[in-house]
XYZ file of C-alpha atoms in Angstrom:
578
model
C 47.130 67.685 46.846
C 48.166 65.334 49.659
C 50.517 63.490 47.307
C 52.140 66.758 46.280
C 52.635 67.734 49.935
C 54.186 64.334 50.538
C 56.716 64.889 47.743
C 57.566 68.340 49.074
C 58.010 66.927 52.570
C 60.328 64.151 51.361
C 62.420 66.661 49.404
C 62.650 68.885 52.468
C 63.751 65.980 54.678
C 66.388 65.000 52.122
C 67.740 68.554 52.052
C 67.813 68.598 55.873
C 69.765 65.338 56.011
C 72.211 66.545 53.360
C 72.799 69.848 55.130
C 73.175 68.126 58.503
C 75.836 65.766 57.144
C 77.840 68.709 55.802
C 77.308 70.537 59.092
C 78.750 67.580 61.012
C 81.841 67.535 58.783
C 82.507 71.232 59.361
C 81.839 70.945 63.090
C 84.417 68.160 63.368
C 87.130 70.007 61.444
C 90.182 70.971 63.508
C 90.010 74.483 64.907
C 93.285 75.445 63.237
C 94.660 75.531 59.710
C 93.971 78.074 56.989
C 92.693 75.912 54.120
C 89.158 75.168 55.307
C 87.122 77.815 53.536
C 85.761 75.515 50.817
C 84.160 73.266 53.467
C 82.226 76.207 54.857
C 81.146 77.300 51.382
C 79.614 73.873 50.755
C 77.674 73.732 54.007
C 76.412 77.300 53.683
C 75.183 76.594 50.158
C 73.402 73.491 51.466
C 71.584 75.512 54.115
C 70.837 78.245 51.570
C 69.036 75.680 49.379
C 67.243 74.299 52.422
C 66.118 77.691 53.671
C 64.882 78.838 50.266
C 62.997 75.582 49.792
C 61.139 75.833 53.095
C 60.263 79.462 52.337
C 58.884 78.670 48.892
C 56.950 75.642 50.134
C 56.024 76.729 53.659
C 52.275 76.120 53.387
C 52.697 72.618 51.912
C 55.293 71.726 54.551
C 53.044 72.931 57.355
C 50.216 70.883 55.868
C 52.570 67.876 55.900
C 53.343 68.402 59.585
C 56.300 70.818 59.694
C 56.824 72.213 63.210
C 58.044 75.700 64.038
C 60.894 74.297 66.078
C 62.225 72.603 62.935
C 62.564 76.019 61.273
C 64.248 77.239 64.428
C 66.637 74.313 64.267
C 67.748 75.366 60.782
C 68.251 78.964 61.935
C 70.192 77.635 64.937
C 72.502 75.590 62.708
C 73.207 78.621 60.516
C 73.952 80.675 63.627
C 76.313 77.958 64.846
C 78.093 77.973 61.507
C 78.670 81.699 61.669
C 79.945 81.472 65.243
C 82.184 78.551 64.305
C 83.614 80.610 61.466
C 84.185 83.558 63.818
C 86.088 81.352 66.274
C 88.341 80.162 63.440
C 88.988 83.537 61.841
C 88.337 86.143 64.592
C 86.403 88.105 61.946
C 83.799 90.135 63.812
C 81.361 90.094 60.890
C 80.728 86.379 61.403
C 80.001 86.957 65.085
C 77.429 89.607 64.145
C 75.673 87.275 61.744
C 75.598 84.560 64.424
C 73.911 87.068 66.714
C 71.407 87.928 63.995
C 70.173 84.353 63.682
C 69.910 83.792 67.415
C 68.045 87.091 67.650
C 65.650 85.714 65.027
C 65.091 82.546 67.026
C 64.216 84.614 70.089
C 62.133 87.186 68.189
C 60.103 84.606 66.258
C 59.705 82.308 69.293
C 60.627 79.222 67.289
C 61.180 77.044 70.338
C 58.329 78.402 72.426
C 55.158 76.395 72.977
C 51.742 77.838 72.294
C 51.035 78.366 75.997
C 54.574 79.242 77.001
C 55.145 82.653 78.494
C 57.675 84.794 76.627
C 60.877 85.532 78.522
C 64.158 87.098 77.503
C 66.018 85.033 80.050
C 67.823 81.993 78.766
C 66.965 80.008 81.889
C 63.246 80.568 81.323
C 63.545 79.614 77.672
C 65.195 76.312 78.587
C 62.538 75.636 81.227
C 59.812 76.398 78.679
C 61.442 74.096 76.131
C 61.701 71.337 78.715
C 57.998 71.555 79.490
C 56.903 71.765 75.853
C 59.240 69.157 74.364
C 59.264 66.455 77.009
C 60.627 63.839 74.640
C 63.865 65.826 74.281
C 66.681 65.590 76.829
C 67.579 69.123 77.949
C 70.089 68.034 80.592
C 73.027 69.519 78.706
C 71.161 72.791 78.127
C 70.465 73.050 81.853
C 74.176 72.623 82.463
C 74.853 75.418 79.966
C 72.435 77.651 81.896
C 74.292 76.931 85.137
C 77.624 77.689 83.504
C 76.420 80.972 81.985
C 74.874 82.158 85.258
C 78.087 81.343 87.101
C 80.156 83.020 84.395
C 78.131 86.239 84.474
C 78.194 86.412 88.257
C 81.980 86.787 88.193
C 81.876 90.203 86.546
C 78.854 91.643 88.365
C 81.210 93.628 90.597
C 82.564 95.418 87.509
C 79.502 96.469 85.564
C 79.604 99.300 83.029
C 83.389 99.330 82.762
C 85.458 99.752 79.623
C 85.486 96.895 77.112
C 88.225 94.279 77.205
C 88.740 94.693 73.458
C 91.204 97.225 72.120
C 89.201 100.437 71.881
C 90.665 103.243 69.790
C 88.806 105.788 71.909
C 90.446 104.662 75.160
C 93.595 102.745 74.206
C 95.026 104.977 71.462
C 96.464 107.914 73.382
C 97.103 111.284 71.675
C 100.136 112.083 73.835
C 102.087 108.940 72.995
C 100.688 108.325 69.514
C 103.301 110.453 67.669
C 106.109 108.539 69.401
C 104.538 105.171 68.623
C 103.939 106.187 65.004
C 107.566 107.263 64.538
C 109.019 104.278 66.389
C 110.766 101.801 64.126
C 113.032 98.994 65.263
C 115.625 97.256 63.099
C 113.051 94.539 62.673
C 109.270 94.787 63.032
C 107.119 91.710 63.573
C 103.421 91.459 62.797
C 101.117 89.739 65.278
C 99.106 87.239 63.227
C 98.205 84.185 65.322
C 97.519 83.214 68.922
C 96.901 79.951 70.767
C 94.931 80.254 74.000
C 94.304 77.517 76.557
C 93.348 77.342 80.208
C 92.698 74.598 82.722
C 92.113 74.844 86.462
C 89.942 72.627 88.627
C 86.410 74.017 88.976
C 87.239 77.042 86.848
C 84.462 79.284 85.604
C 83.539 78.552 81.999
C 80.707 78.194 79.533
C 80.849 75.571 76.811
C 84.562 75.308 75.995
C 85.546 78.891 76.831
C 86.970 79.474 80.302
C 86.971 82.828 82.045
C 90.719 83.260 81.528
C 90.650 82.413 77.814
C 87.567 84.596 77.345
C 89.343 87.584 78.835
C 92.437 87.031 76.726
C 90.335 86.358 73.620
C 88.566 89.691 74.053
C 91.820 91.480 74.844
C 93.244 90.499 71.448
C 90.424 91.974 69.347
C 89.396 95.404 68.130
C 86.356 96.980 69.720
C 83.674 97.805 67.109
C 83.274 101.477 66.364
C 80.297 103.572 65.303
C 76.654 103.264 66.319
C 75.712 99.864 67.639
C 72.565 97.735 67.419
C 69.768 100.213 66.794
C 66.807 97.888 66.962
C 63.445 98.523 65.364
C 60.328 96.360 65.196
C 60.149 94.223 62.086
C 57.234 92.495 60.443
C 59.198 89.760 58.694
C 62.445 87.917 58.970
C 64.592 87.034 56.005
C 67.589 84.960 57.035
C 68.226 83.974 53.427
C 70.031 87.246 52.792
C 72.531 86.477 55.547
C 73.141 83.007 54.144
C 73.647 84.399 50.646
C 76.096 86.899 52.076
C 78.509 84.069 52.754
C 78.962 83.215 49.089
C 82.625 82.706 48.229
C 83.544 82.840 51.898
C 82.889 86.557 52.378
C 80.069 88.615 53.781
C 78.690 90.950 51.129
C 75.337 91.951 52.578
C 75.866 95.109 54.608
C 72.331 96.423 54.756
C 69.942 95.469 57.529
C 71.660 92.218 58.402
C 69.167 89.419 57.756
C 66.273 91.837 58.108
C 66.233 91.439 61.874
C 67.759 94.624 63.184
C 68.553 97.994 61.709
C 72.285 97.578 61.594
C 74.845 98.316 58.924
C 77.765 95.967 59.379
C 80.249 98.138 57.517
C 79.353 101.531 58.974
C 77.923 100.720 62.391
C 80.172 97.920 63.577
C 83.400 97.681 61.655
C 85.984 100.304 60.876
C 87.744 99.784 57.534
C 90.754 101.695 58.849
C 91.377 99.069 61.551
C 93.549 96.030 60.807
C 92.108 92.542 60.972
C 91.965 90.805 64.312
C 94.766 88.306 64.864
C 93.542 84.767 64.313
C 93.068 82.887 67.574
C 92.763 79.189 68.353
C 91.074 78.456 71.691
C 91.811 74.979 73.039
C 89.822 73.468 75.885
C 91.608 70.840 77.968
C 93.731 69.608 75.066
C 95.991 66.605 75.292
C 99.577 67.788 75.201
C 100.156 66.103 71.859
C 97.178 67.937 70.368
C 98.325 71.237 71.854
C 101.782 70.793 70.327
C 100.307 69.733 66.985
C 98.270 72.933 66.824
C 101.321 75.064 67.575
C 103.354 73.165 64.983
C 100.704 73.755 62.309
C 100.488 77.463 63.067
C 104.275 77.789 63.072
C 104.381 76.111 59.671
C 101.768 78.525 58.275
C 103.075 81.647 60.011
C 103.906 84.320 57.409
C 107.444 85.754 57.286
C 108.234 88.560 59.732
C 105.314 87.509 61.936
C 105.039 86.454 65.562
C 102.804 83.947 67.317
C 101.401 84.412 70.820
C 100.921 81.426 73.122
C 98.862 81.943 76.266
C 98.595 79.210 78.907
C 96.753 79.479 82.209
C 97.120 76.255 84.177
C 98.163 74.771 87.492
C 101.632 73.313 87.877
C 102.742 69.840 88.782
C 101.681 68.908 92.278
C 99.817 72.157 92.819
C 96.497 70.456 93.508
C 97.963 68.259 96.247
C 99.482 71.285 97.954
C 96.357 73.436 98.008
C 95.109 72.260 101.389
C 98.557 72.591 102.944
C 98.924 76.102 101.560
C 95.502 77.188 102.761
C 96.093 75.832 106.252
C 99.334 77.777 106.531
C 97.621 80.938 105.255
C 100.281 81.686 102.637
C 100.525 85.218 103.892
C 103.144 87.834 104.503
C 102.729 90.141 107.490
C 103.953 93.593 108.328
C 102.896 96.362 110.663
C 101.287 98.104 107.726
C 99.615 95.434 105.695
C 98.627 91.817 105.442
C 98.786 90.230 102.018
C 96.825 87.038 101.583
C 97.564 84.569 98.817
C 94.986 82.510 97.005
C 95.168 79.075 95.454
C 98.743 79.048 94.207
C 101.543 77.169 95.977
C 105.169 78.108 96.445
C 106.377 74.920 94.845
C 109.199 75.013 92.344
C 110.257 78.585 93.156
C 113.730 77.464 94.127
C 114.013 74.868 91.396
C 113.149 77.421 88.730
C 116.063 79.565 89.857
C 118.604 76.768 89.543
C 121.291 77.154 86.932
C 120.125 80.701 86.199
C 123.704 81.950 86.114
C 125.381 78.910 84.703
C 125.043 76.183 82.144
C 121.682 74.462 82.249
C 121.281 70.737 82.401
C 118.852 69.051 80.028
C 116.823 67.896 83.038
C 115.989 71.536 83.827
C 113.625 71.537 80.850
C 111.630 68.593 82.201
C 111.689 69.009 85.983
C 108.399 70.898 86.192
C 105.247 70.988 84.102
C 101.801 72.472 83.642
C 98.602 70.430 83.698
C 96.521 71.093 80.580
C 93.642 68.827 81.599
C 92.364 66.238 84.072
C 92.345 63.189 81.823
C 94.716 60.256 81.443
C 98.262 59.889 82.671
C 100.766 62.621 83.363
C 102.226 62.241 79.887
C 98.891 63.051 78.281
C 98.329 66.265 80.181
C 101.770 67.499 81.213
C 103.437 70.342 79.318
C 107.133 70.837 80.079
C 109.344 73.820 79.265
C 111.310 71.597 76.917
C 108.164 70.948 74.873
C 108.118 74.625 73.836
C 111.755 74.820 72.691
C 111.228 73.447 69.141
C 108.806 76.287 68.394
C 111.298 78.979 69.340
C 112.675 78.696 65.821
C 109.963 81.221 64.960
C 109.269 84.509 66.794
C 107.282 83.714 69.923
C 105.428 85.790 72.523
C 104.768 83.439 75.455
C 102.501 84.170 78.427
C 102.409 81.621 81.259
C 99.933 82.170 84.111
C 100.639 79.427 86.649
C 101.985 78.603 90.077
C 104.845 76.933 88.180
C 105.357 79.715 85.662
C 108.911 80.505 86.797
C 109.998 77.010 85.806
C 109.668 78.213 82.213
C 112.375 80.837 82.717
C 114.805 78.174 81.501
C 113.516 78.939 77.988
C 115.368 82.255 78.039
C 118.664 81.678 76.280
C 117.627 78.207 75.110
C 115.764 79.385 72.010
C 116.586 77.637 68.741
C 116.026 80.739 66.623
C 115.330 84.249 67.792
C 114.980 85.159 71.481
C 111.378 84.857 72.677
C 109.318 87.440 74.532
C 108.395 85.829 77.858
C 105.837 87.011 80.413
C 105.425 84.884 83.555
C 102.879 85.276 86.327
C 103.681 85.383 90.035
C 103.696 82.033 91.810
C 100.950 83.343 94.081
C 98.230 85.966 93.720
C 97.932 88.671 96.360
C 94.770 90.170 97.824
C 94.083 92.510 100.703
C 91.151 90.422 101.860
C 91.046 86.823 100.695
C 87.544 86.441 102.149
C 86.216 88.832 99.531
C 87.849 87.043 96.594
C 87.266 83.469 95.462
C 90.678 82.758 93.983
C 89.402 79.608 92.260
C 86.265 81.045 90.674
C 87.317 84.564 89.722
C 89.976 83.725 87.168
C 93.719 84.184 87.413
C 94.910 87.479 88.859
C 97.782 87.892 86.401
C 95.473 87.408 83.429
C 93.065 89.900 84.989
C 95.842 92.501 85.210
C 96.781 91.942 81.555
C 93.197 92.220 80.300
C 91.473 94.601 82.748
C 94.151 96.317 84.853
C 91.991 98.744 86.827
C 89.435 96.062 87.652
C 92.262 93.794 88.793
C 93.588 96.602 90.997
C 90.141 97.088 92.502
C 89.824 93.381 93.183
C 93.276 93.185 94.753
C 92.582 95.960 97.294
C 89.037 94.772 98.005
C 87.069 97.461 96.168
C 84.149 97.162 93.771
C 83.248 99.543 90.978
C 79.599 99.195 92.010
C 80.415 100.698 95.392
C 82.544 103.455 93.856
C 81.251 106.773 92.593
C 81.212 106.869 88.801
C 83.318 110.023 88.666
C 85.867 108.489 91.030
C 86.130 105.394 88.839
C 86.413 107.413 85.637
C 89.115 109.594 87.172
C 90.978 106.430 88.136
C 90.794 105.343 84.503
C 92.243 108.693 83.464
C 95.121 108.357 85.955
C 95.907 104.950 84.513
C 95.586 106.132 80.918
C 97.933 109.056 81.564
C 100.503 106.745 83.164
C 100.276 104.228 80.318
C 100.773 107.000 77.782
C 103.881 108.206 79.615
C 105.297 104.680 79.789
C 104.715 104.204 76.062
C 106.791 107.322 75.375
C 109.560 106.039 77.649
C 109.701 102.704 75.838
C 109.638 104.330 72.400
C 112.512 106.659 73.299
C 114.584 104.231 75.358
C 118.113 103.381 74.209
C 118.159 100.211 76.314
C 114.987 98.537 75.069
C 115.805 94.977 74.042
C 115.152 94.140 70.396
C 112.774 91.371 71.509
C 110.391 94.025 72.820
C 111.268 96.694 70.268
C 110.248 94.521 67.320
C 106.707 94.055 68.701
C 106.176 97.500 70.217
C 104.446 98.781 67.085
C 101.673 96.216 67.455
C 98.834 97.720 69.534
C 97.800 94.439 71.185
C 101.286 93.363 72.230
C 102.262 96.905 73.260
C 99.212 97.063 75.500
C 100.148 93.734 77.119
C 103.669 95.027 77.800
C 102.384 98.263 79.344
C 99.912 96.383 81.518
C 102.656 94.005 82.625
C 104.649 97.038 83.817
C 101.604 98.159 85.798
C 101.043 94.703 87.286
C 104.717 94.384 88.252
C 104.857 97.822 89.862
C 101.577 97.410 91.758
C 102.532 94.036 93.208
C 106.036 95.275 94.060
C 104.533 98.092 96.118
C 101.732 95.961 97.553
C 103.713 92.991 98.848
C 106.272 93.226 101.675
C 109.819 93.416 100.364
C 111.182 90.487 102.362
C 108.956 87.827 100.796
C 107.563 89.393 97.651
C 109.530 87.395 95.067
C 106.840 84.737 94.813
C 104.203 87.451 94.366
C 105.942 89.189 91.455
C 105.647 88.541 87.720
C 108.715 88.137 85.528
C 109.514 89.246 81.991
C 112.453 88.038 79.937
C 114.399 89.729 78.488
C 114.152 92.433 81.133
C 112.511 95.731 80.311
C 114.482 98.978 80.790
C 115.052 100.141 84.361
C 113.249 103.369 83.450
C 109.949 101.441 83.696
C 110.879 99.281 86.674
C 108.893 99.502 89.941
C 111.747 101.447 91.532
C 111.651 104.205 88.903
C 110.040 107.414 90.066
C 107.741 107.730 87.048
C 106.244 104.268 87.593
C 106.069 104.352 91.375
C 104.462 107.796 91.367
C 101.679 106.568 89.074
C 100.800 103.761 91.487
C 100.926 106.254 94.350
C 98.552 108.648 92.551
C 96.085 105.850 91.853
C 96.178 104.481 95.400
C 95.790 107.952 96.905
C 92.869 108.663 94.598
C 91.109 105.483 95.737
C 92.152 106.038 99.377
C 94.025 102.735 99.644
C 97.599 104.076 99.890
C 97.954 102.584 103.385
C 97.898 99.127 101.807
C 101.170 99.758 99.952
C 104.875 99.884 100.858
C 106.210 102.639 98.626
C 109.299 103.252 100.764
C 110.452 99.643 100.395
C 110.525 99.555 96.593
């Protein structure tokens, strides 16, 4: 009997080693490129064999010394695989399956000692694991706990607000829908791929996802529809079904995912009438060469009549050295009515970015200013210049730059090698009513906040919190914004002066929503900042949008006025100066 258990144990260890080797290969694959599905099929099949084997031989393995945490480790690896696949494909089904396995780990208490007290808090679980598995180094897990706590604290002022994802219930508006449905430009581009990266010193993040990239990542996905996560007690857990569901690279099991929760993936979470999420590559502190290689690969694989979005949130050249000088000077504009306080951004490069705007550009204009993509190495390793982007303008490009040097990238307009690009640039400085109430370093970039959660960004800018606001007041504010956005969508769809660059992407719900929110951001900041020095506080879009949606237009200005009056902050704005 002992000999038989020994054979079973050796077979199990061999299967674990084989699966772990395949897992390491998949984990180390580049996060971009479309031809990687066969690697995932191999590793999932390896873990399927391993999981079935431990189920069929559980008693013999326990007799041979199998620990519960070893079963949990297998479940954890499978969960990691599903999450890895989600990050590469943006397919929500993989994210759900990842959740299922981590739910199993928590429900079955795989990593909890016999005397450990059950807790749903991640911090407590790590502390319990540290005390029960003293031979294991949990230093990195403690760091993860710190990062998650810090990350969650950022959004505590905006609890119970609408999701960042595109929600059909809130973002598809009946009034403007007929106009959007009938709108058809000479050329229509499909949004297929996005590259997202962010780097600021001491920025809020967990693992390799920063707050800015998280917000943009969520903003470019569909919100699940239907009933959600109806949990019921279960007597047994069967992760095998979820592993089998990955056969041939697709999820086929839609009933009671993995036996853990009463959830139907097809009916309760996904809507077959919704298009697929655009594929997104999230890069954390990439070397410039790696960043450009990723873009080059995606451009090469981009289907015809498609457009790629590039989002970069980063400080500009020399910005870090100017922070203390900027803070000591206050970086503020004063008037008898209002005091606008700027955060961490500097005014550097504002004049340089305007040079040659009306004449022929010199080649040096493309390499005078840069963004820092990371802290490592020399300037050449981390510096991204406007000229580095030009080769990729041979394909349709939607570029968002959130930086104190963003305006330096205006030189790209007119320098494209193919079709004109859609360009959205942040202000050089953020603006807040009360800087003391906003940590400009740890709350994410203001421009990104406006693009992903416009009402929350408005609240933050004027010093309000949704927690301190009556629910009905907040919901009415959402309705004011929704009504304005619907009206602006109609204006764009019926405009005779809308540039083809914007017209060819207006049919895409994600890109249309970004454009509408840019209009809101531009109009709010135009009214909020004093006229005489507001240029550095304003975002820029190239080509320009129609004047009918400019901050000076009555329909746009009146919407900002209605919202500010509703929230009783109209005294903070300068509506007569716009």
